[in-house]
Coordinates of C-alpha atoms and ligand atoms in Angstrom, one line a residue:
M1473 CA -21.1 -57.1 6.4
V1474 CA -17.8 -55.9 5.0
N1475 CA -18.0 -52.4 3.4
N1476 CA -15.4 -51.4 0.8
A1477 CA -12.4 -52.7 2.8
K1478 CA -8.9 -53.5 1.7
K1479 CA -7.8 -56.8 3.2
R1480 CA -4.5 -58.7 3.2
L1481 CA -4.8 -62.4 2.7
P1482 CA -2.1 -65.1 2.6
G1483 CA -1.1 -66.4 -0.8
L1484 CA -3.8 -68.8 -1.9
V1485 CA -3.3 -72.4 -2.8
D1486 CA -5.2 -74.2 -5.6
V1487 CA -4.7 -78.0 -5.5
H1488 CA -6.6 -78.7 -8.7
V1489 CA -5.5 -76.9 -11.9
H1490 CA -5.2 -78.1 -15.5
L1491 CA -2.3 -76.3 -17.1
R1492 CA -2.6 -78.4 -20.3
V1493 CA 1.1 -78.8 -20.7
P1494 CA 2.2 -80.9 -22.6
G1495 CA -0.1 -81.3 -25.6
G1496 CA -2.9 -78.8 -24.9
E1497 CA -0.9 -75.5 -25.1
H1498 CA -3.6 -74.0 -27.3
K1499 CA -6.0 -74.2 -24.3
E1500 CA -3.5 -73.0 -21.7
D1501 CA 0.2 -73.0 -21.1
I1502 CA 2.5 -72.5 -18.1
R1503 CA 2.7 -68.7 -18.6
S1504 CA -1.0 -68.0 -19.2
G1505 CA -2.1 -70.5 -16.5
T1506 CA 0.2 -69.1 -13.8
A1507 CA -0.7 -65.6 -14.9
A1508 CA -4.4 -66.5 -14.3
A1509 CA -3.4 -68.0 -11.0
L1510 CA -1.8 -64.8 -9.8
A1511 CA -4.6 -62.7 -11.1
G1512 CA -6.9 -64.9 -9.0
G1513 CA -4.7 -64.6 -5.8
F1514 CA -3.1 -68.0 -6.0
T1515 CA 0.6 -68.2 -5.4
S1516 CA 0.9 -72.0 -5.3
I1517 CA -0.9 -74.4 -7.6
L1518 CA -1.0 -78.1 -8.2
A1519 CA -1.2 -79.2 -11.8
M1520 CA -3.1 -82.3 -13.0
P1521 CA -1.5 -85.1 -15.1
N1522 CA -4.3 -85.7 -17.7
T1523 CA -2.1 -84.1 -20.4
S1524 CA -1.0 -85.5 -23.8
P1525 CA 1.0 -87.6 -23.1
P1526 CA -0.3 -88.0 -19.5
L1527 CA 2.2 -87.8 -16.7
V1528 CA 2.3 -91.5 -15.9
T1529 CA 6.0 -92.2 -16.5
L1530 CA 9.1 -90.7 -14.8
P1531 CA 10.4 -89.0 -18.0
D1532 CA 7.1 -87.4 -18.9
Y1533 CA 6.5 -86.3 -15.3
R1534 CA 10.0 -84.8 -15.1
A1535 CA 9.7 -82.9 -18.4
A1536 CA 6.4 -81.3 -17.3
Q1537 CA 7.8 -80.3 -13.9
Q1538 CA 11.0 -78.9 -15.4
L1539 CA 9.1 -76.8 -17.9
A1540 CA 7.0 -75.4 -15.0
D1541 CA 10.1 -74.7 -13.0
S1542 CA 11.5 -72.7 -15.8
Q1543 CA 8.4 -70.8 -17.0
A1544 CA 5.9 -70.5 -14.1
L1545 CA 5.1 -67.1 -12.6
C1546 CA 4.0 -68.8 -9.3
D1547 CA 4.9 -72.0 -7.5
V1548 CA 3.7 -75.1 -9.5
R1549 CA 4.0 -78.8 -8.5
H1550 CA 2.6 -81.6 -10.6
F1551 CA 0.6 -84.7 -9.7
A1552 CA 1.6 -88.0 -11.3
G1553 CA -1.2 -89.9 -12.9
A1554 CA -2.2 -93.5 -12.2
S1555 CA -2.2 -95.8 -15.3
A1556 CA -2.8 -99.5 -15.2
D1557 CA -0.1 -99.8 -17.9
H1558 CA 2.5 -98.1 -15.8
L1559 CA 2.0 -99.3 -12.3
D1560 CA 5.7 -100.1 -12.1
A1561 CA 6.5 -96.4 -12.4
L1562 CA 4.7 -95.6 -9.1
P1563 CA 7.6 -96.1 -6.6
R1564 CA 9.9 -93.6 -8.4
L1565 CA 7.1 -91.2 -9.3
G1566 CA 6.2 -91.4 -5.6
Q1567 CA 9.6 -89.9 -4.7
E1568 CA 9.1 -86.9 -6.9
A1569 CA 5.5 -86.0 -7.5
V1570 CA 3.5 -83.9 -5.1
G1571 CA 0.8 -86.6 -5.1
L1572 CA -0.9 -89.3 -7.2
K1573 CA -4.1 -88.5 -9.2
I1574 CA -6.4 -91.4 -9.9
Y1575 CA -9.3 -91.0 -12.3
M1576 CA -12.0 -93.5 -11.4
D1577 CA -14.8 -92.1 -13.5
Q1578 CA -15.0 -90.9 -17.1
T1579 CA -13.8 -87.3 -17.7
Y1580 CA -11.6 -85.3 -20.1
G1581 CA -8.7 -87.3 -21.5
P1582 CA -8.0 -91.1 -21.6
L1583 CA -6.6 -91.5 -18.1
R1584 CA -8.8 -93.9 -16.1
T1585 CA -8.1 -96.5 -13.5
A1586 CA -11.2 -98.4 -12.7
S1587 CA -10.0 -102.0 -12.1
L1588 CA -9.8 -103.1 -8.5
V1589 CA -6.4 -104.7 -8.9
A1590 CA -4.9 -101.5 -10.3
L1591 CA -6.5 -99.4 -7.6
M1592 CA -5.1 -101.8 -4.9
S1593 CA -1.7 -101.5 -6.5
C1594 CA -1.8 -97.7 -6.3
F1595 CA -2.8 -97.7 -2.7
R1596 CA -0.2 -100.3 -1.8
Q1597 CA 2.7 -98.7 -3.6
W1598 CA 2.2 -94.9 -3.2
P1599 CA 4.2 -93.5 -0.3
R1600 CA 2.0 -93.2 2.8
E1601 CA 3.1 -89.6 3.5
K1602 CA 2.2 -88.4 0.0
P1603 CA -1.4 -87.6 -1.0
I1604 CA -3.6 -89.6 -3.3
A1605 CA -6.3 -87.4 -4.9
V1606 CA -9.2 -89.1 -6.7
H1607 CA -11.8 -88.2 -9.3
A1608 CA -14.6 -90.3 -7.9
E1609 CA -18.3 -89.7 -8.3
G1610 CA -21.2 -91.4 -6.5
L1611 CA -20.4 -95.1 -5.7
S1612 CA -16.8 -94.6 -6.6
I1613 CA -16.4 -92.4 -3.5
A1614 CA -17.5 -95.4 -1.3
V1615 CA -14.8 -97.5 -3.1
V1616 CA -12.1 -95.0 -2.4
I1617 CA -13.0 -94.6 1.2
G1618 CA -13.0 -98.4 1.5
L1619 CA -9.5 -98.5 0.0
A1620 CA -8.2 -95.8 2.3
A1621 CA -9.5 -97.8 5.3
A1622 CA -8.1 -101.1 4.0
Y1623 CA -4.7 -99.7 3.4
G1624 CA -4.6 -97.5 6.5
R1625 CA -3.8 -94.3 4.6
S1626 CA -5.2 -90.9 3.7
V1627 CA -7.1 -90.0 0.5
H1628 CA -8.3 -86.7 -0.9
L1629 CA -11.6 -86.5 -2.9
C1630 CA -11.7 -84.0 -5.8
H1631 CA -14.6 -81.8 -6.6
V1632 CA -17.3 -83.3 -4.4
S1633 CA -20.7 -82.1 -5.6
R1634 CA -23.6 -84.1 -4.3
R1635 CA -25.5 -84.2 -1.0
D1636 CA -25.1 -88.0 -0.7
E1637 CA -21.3 -87.8 -1.3
I1638 CA -20.7 -85.1 1.3
R1639 CA -22.8 -87.1 3.8
L1640 CA -20.8 -90.2 3.2
I1641 CA -17.5 -88.2 3.6
A1642 CA -18.9 -86.7 6.9
Q1643 CA -19.6 -90.2 8.1
A1644 CA -16.1 -91.5 7.2
K1645 CA -14.5 -88.6 9.0
Q1646 CA -16.6 -89.3 12.1
Q1647 CA -15.2 -92.8 12.0
G1648 CA -11.7 -91.3 12.1
L1649 CA -10.7 -92.1 8.5
A1650 CA -8.2 -89.8 7.0
V1651 CA -10.5 -88.6 4.2
T1652 CA -10.3 -85.0 3.0
C1653 CA -12.2 -83.3 0.2
E1654 CA -12.5 -80.2 -2.0
V1655 CA -15.4 -78.4 -3.6
T1656 CA -15.2 -76.1 -6.6
P1657 CA -16.7 -72.6 -6.8
H1658 CA -18.8 -73.7 -9.9
H1659 CA -20.5 -76.4 -7.8
L1660 CA -21.2 -73.8 -5.1
F1661 CA -22.5 -71.0 -7.3
L1662 CA -24.2 -72.8 -10.2
T1663 CA -26.9 -75.5 -10.4
E1664 CA -28.2 -77.7 -13.2
G1665 CA -30.7 -74.9 -13.7
D1666 CA -27.9 -72.8 -15.2
V1667 CA -27.2 -75.3 -18.0
E1668 CA -30.0 -74.1 -20.2
R1669 CA -28.5 -70.6 -20.2
L1670 CA -24.8 -71.7 -20.4
G1671 CA -25.2 -74.6 -22.8
S1672 CA -21.9 -76.5 -23.1
L1673 CA -20.1 -73.7 -21.2
G1674 CA -21.9 -75.2 -18.2
D1675 CA -20.7 -78.8 -18.9
M1676 CA -18.0 -80.2 -16.6
R1677 CA -17.4 -83.4 -14.6
P1678 CA -19.0 -83.8 -12.1
R1679 CA -21.9 -82.2 -13.8
L1680 CA -23.7 -79.2 -12.2
A1681 CA -26.1 -80.5 -9.5
T1682 CA -29.5 -79.8 -8.0
R1683 CA -30.3 -76.8 -5.7
D1684 CA -30.6 -79.4 -2.9
D1685 CA -27.0 -80.6 -3.6
V1686 CA -25.7 -77.1 -3.7
N1687 CA -27.4 -76.3 -0.4
A1688 CA -25.8 -79.4 1.1
L1689 CA -22.3 -78.2 0.0
W1690 CA -22.9 -74.8 1.6
A1691 CA -24.2 -76.4 4.8
H1692 CA -20.9 -78.4 5.1
L1693 CA -18.5 -75.6 4.2
D1694 CA -17.6 -74.9 7.9
T1695 CA -17.3 -78.6 8.9
V1696 CA -16.8 -81.4 6.4
I1697 CA -15.3 -79.6 3.4
D1698 CA -11.5 -79.1 3.7
C1699 CA -10.7 -76.9 0.8
I1700 CA -11.9 -74.9 -2.1
A1701 CA -10.2 -75.9 -5.4
T1702 CA -11.0 -74.5 -8.8
D1703 CA -10.6 -77.5 -11.1
H1704 CA -9.5 -74.8 -13.6
A1705 CA -10.1 -76.8 -16.8
P1706 CA -9.7 -74.5 -19.8
H1707 CA -10.9 -75.5 -23.3
T1708 CA -11.2 -73.1 -26.2
L1709 CA -14.6 -71.6 -27.1
G1710 CA -14.4 -73.5 -30.4
E1711 CA -13.9 -76.8 -28.6
K1712 CA -16.7 -76.1 -26.2
Q1713 CA -19.0 -75.4 -29.2
S1714 CA -18.0 -78.6 -31.0
D1715 CA -19.9 -81.9 -30.7
P1716 CA -19.4 -83.5 -28.3
P1717 CA -17.9 -80.6 -26.2
P1718 CA -15.0 -81.4 -23.8
P1719 CA -16.1 -81.1 -20.2
G1720 CA -14.5 -78.5 -18.0
V1721 CA -14.6 -74.8 -17.2
P1722 CA -11.8 -72.3 -16.2
G1723 CA -11.9 -71.0 -12.6
L1724 CA -8.6 -69.6 -11.4
E1725 CA -9.6 -65.9 -11.8
T1726 CA -13.2 -66.2 -10.5
A1727 CA -12.8 -68.3 -7.4
L1728 CA -11.7 -65.7 -5.0
P1729 CA -14.1 -63.0 -6.2
L1730 CA -17.0 -65.4 -5.8
M1731 CA -15.9 -66.5 -2.3
L1732 CA -15.3 -62.9 -1.2
T1733 CA -18.8 -62.1 -2.4
A1734 CA -20.0 -64.9 -0.1
V1735 CA -18.1 -63.3 2.7
V1736 CA -19.8 -59.9 2.0
E1737 CA -23.2 -61.7 2.0
G1738 CA -22.5 -63.3 5.3
R1739 CA -22.4 -66.8 3.9
L1740 CA -19.0 -67.6 5.3
T1741 CA -16.4 -65.8 7.4
M1742 CA -13.1 -64.4 6.1
D1743 CA -11.3 -66.7 8.5
R1744 CA -13.0 -69.7 7.0
L1745 CA -12.2 -68.5 3.5
V1746 CA -8.5 -68.3 4.4
A1747 CA -8.7 -71.8 5.9
L1748 CA -10.4 -73.3 2.8
M1749 CA -8.2 -71.5 0.2
A1750 CA -4.8 -71.3 1.9
T1751 CA -4.1 -73.0 5.2
Q1752 CA -5.8 -76.3 4.8
P1753 CA -4.8 -77.0 1.1
R1754 CA -1.2 -76.2 2.1
R1755 CA -1.3 -78.6 5.0
I1756 CA -3.1 -81.5 3.3
F1757 CA -0.7 -81.5 0.4
G1758 CA 2.4 -80.8 2.5
L1759 CA 3.3 -77.6 0.6
P1760 CA 6.0 -75.3 2.1
E1761 CA 5.2 -71.9 3.5
Q1762 CA 5.9 -69.0 1.1
P1763 CA 7.6 -66.3 3.1
D1764 CA 6.8 -62.6 2.4
T1765 CA 3.9 -63.7 0.3
W1766 CA 0.4 -62.1 0.4
V1767 CA -2.6 -61.0 -1.6
E1768 CA -4.2 -57.6 -1.3
V1769 CA -7.9 -57.6 -2.1
E1770 CA -10.6 -55.0 -2.2
V1771 CA -13.9 -56.3 -0.8
G1772 CA -17.3 -54.7 -1.2
T1773 CA -17.4 -52.8 -4.4
P1774 CA -19.6 -54.5 -7.0
Y1775 CA -18.4 -55.2 -10.5
L1776 CA -19.1 -57.6 -13.3
I1777 CA -16.9 -60.6 -14.3
E1778 CA -15.9 -60.0 -17.9
N1779 CA -14.3 -62.4 -20.4
G1780 CA -12.1 -59.6 -21.7
E1781 CA -10.4 -59.2 -18.3
L1782 CA -9.2 -62.8 -18.0
Y1783 CA -5.6 -64.0 -18.4
T1784 CA -6.5 -67.6 -19.0
K1785 CA -5.8 -68.4 -22.6
C1786 CA -9.3 -69.8 -23.2
G1787 CA -10.7 -66.3 -22.7
W1788 CA -14.1 -67.2 -21.2
S1789 CA -15.8 -67.9 -17.9
P1790 CA -19.1 -69.5 -17.0
F1791 CA -19.5 -66.6 -14.6
S1792 CA -19.2 -63.9 -17.3
G1793 CA -21.7 -61.2 -16.6
M1794 CA -22.1 -62.1 -12.9
Q1795 CA -21.8 -59.4 -10.3
V1796 CA -19.2 -60.0 -7.6
R1797 CA -17.9 -58.0 -4.7
G1798 CA -14.2 -58.8 -4.2
R1799 CA -11.1 -58.5 -6.4
V1800 CA -7.4 -59.0 -6.3
E1801 CA -5.4 -55.8 -6.4
T1802 CA -1.8 -56.9 -5.8
V1803 CA 0.1 -60.1 -5.2
W1804 CA 3.5 -60.3 -3.5
L1805 CA 5.5 -63.5 -3.8
R1806 CA 8.7 -63.9 -1.7
G1807 CA 9.0 -60.2 -1.2
R1808 CA 8.5 -59.3 -4.9
S1809 CA 5.5 -57.7 -6.7
A1810 CA 4.1 -60.6 -8.7
F1811 CA 0.8 -59.1 -9.9
E1812 CA -0.7 -55.6 -9.8
R1813 CA -4.0 -54.5 -11.0
D1814 CA -4.4 -50.9 -11.9
G1815 CA -7.1 -48.8 -13.6
A1816 CA -5.6 -49.2 -17.0
G1817 CA -5.1 -52.9 -16.9
H1818 CA -2.8 -55.3 -15.2
R1819 CA 0.9 -55.5 -14.7
Y1820 CA 3.1 -58.4 -13.8
G1821 CA 6.1 -58.1 -11.6
D1822 CA 9.4 -59.7 -12.0
V1823 CA 8.4 -63.0 -10.5
H1824 CA 11.4 -65.2 -9.8
Q1825 CA 13.2 -63.0 -12.3
R1826 CA 12.0 -65.3 -15.0
R1827 CA 9.6 -63.1 -16.9
S1828 CA 10.6 -61.9 -20.3
T1829 CA 7.4 -60.7 -21.8
P1830 CA 4.0 -60.1 -20.2
P1831 CA 1.9 -63.2 -20.4
N1832 CA -1.0 -63.5 -22.8
E1833 CA -0.7 -59.9 -24.0
S1834 CA -3.5 -60.3 -26.5
V1835 CA -6.3 -60.3 -24.0
V1836 CA -5.0 -57.5 -21.7
Ligands
NCD558 C1 -11.3 -81.8 -16.5 C2 -10.4 -81.4 -17.7 O1 -10.9 -80.8 -18.6 O2 -9.3 -81.8 -17.7 N1 -12.7 -81.6 -16.8 C3 -13.7 -81.5 -16.0 O3 -14.9 -81.5 -16.5 N2 -13.6 -81.3 -14.7 C4 -11.0 -83.2 -16.0 C5 -11.5 -83.4 -14.6 O4 -11.0 -82.7 -13.6 O5 -12.3 -84.3 -14.3
ZN559 ZN1 -12.0 -84.6 -12.2
ZN560 ZN1 -9.8 -81.5 -12.9
ZN561 ZN1 -7.1 -56.0 -18.1

């Protein structure tokens, strides 16, 4: 379809990233995570609050956002987390955070809000014009849609992965409910059949699904699915090889190559890719435009994803060894070169004039 073409895309937006700050800096930090974001074509990312401590109080939220403001190589905003013990913090967090993240089902970290009374408190207190994003699997999705209807507000469903879930979301949208959703590249490009090969490197929440589920996601990519988000969830290889392994896989640097490969193969259009990875996430989360910001990609030439090429501190990818046909060449952010890939390696520009040393030099 596209043959060895250079293309200019807008700066991409990833609304689901785990930067691991504070408390998980051995997995990822602001520098390495935002370097990985730029290398993947993302100029604006939203960071998740399941940190240690979790971002459920105003001081902890502010400390994380201030650190990102001083160290990030691209634009970073944080979600506040919902905690039944800190519901009183929601009004003030609601004035500052980009959105509220609610974990309804078990995943990495202790943050979990499963009681109805706590959920009702979140939906009642969180500002109506600010997003609520929810980790909800299976029946929990029906609960969240019910809450959105009852409180007359919008809700965003994270990493939707099953046929039944996407069908219910389609139905809710048909009824005019303000429900939006994201899917991850790993749920689009891997199935439960890959778990045997990948072992714990194929373990994340929601778990990889059946071929039928994956087909359903692809079938709804042009209609029901609002955005692609990576759920970049780095853990070290040592942690992934421990028992039990923490769930989660990195994804910032592989998302665009995978989606561009789908464009080459005629599985989606370039316009739809831009809608899913830039326009719609920016609109749903009310993020400002970034002037003079774009990504230059090369589309068509096949190459292999390699762990040694990654900027994420965890240094591995479930897609290692996979052949893809699209890569980021340069990223410009507000008129400045923020990332440049050349034959000998990668170079970072003087983003926001904040950079002192190249990020994560050891893996370059
Ligand atoms: C995420 C993590 O590691 O923080 N893990 C995962 O499997 N997706 C948490 C999450 O997004 O559910
Ligand atoms: Zn989740
Ligand atoms: Zn996540
Ligand atoms: Zn390199």
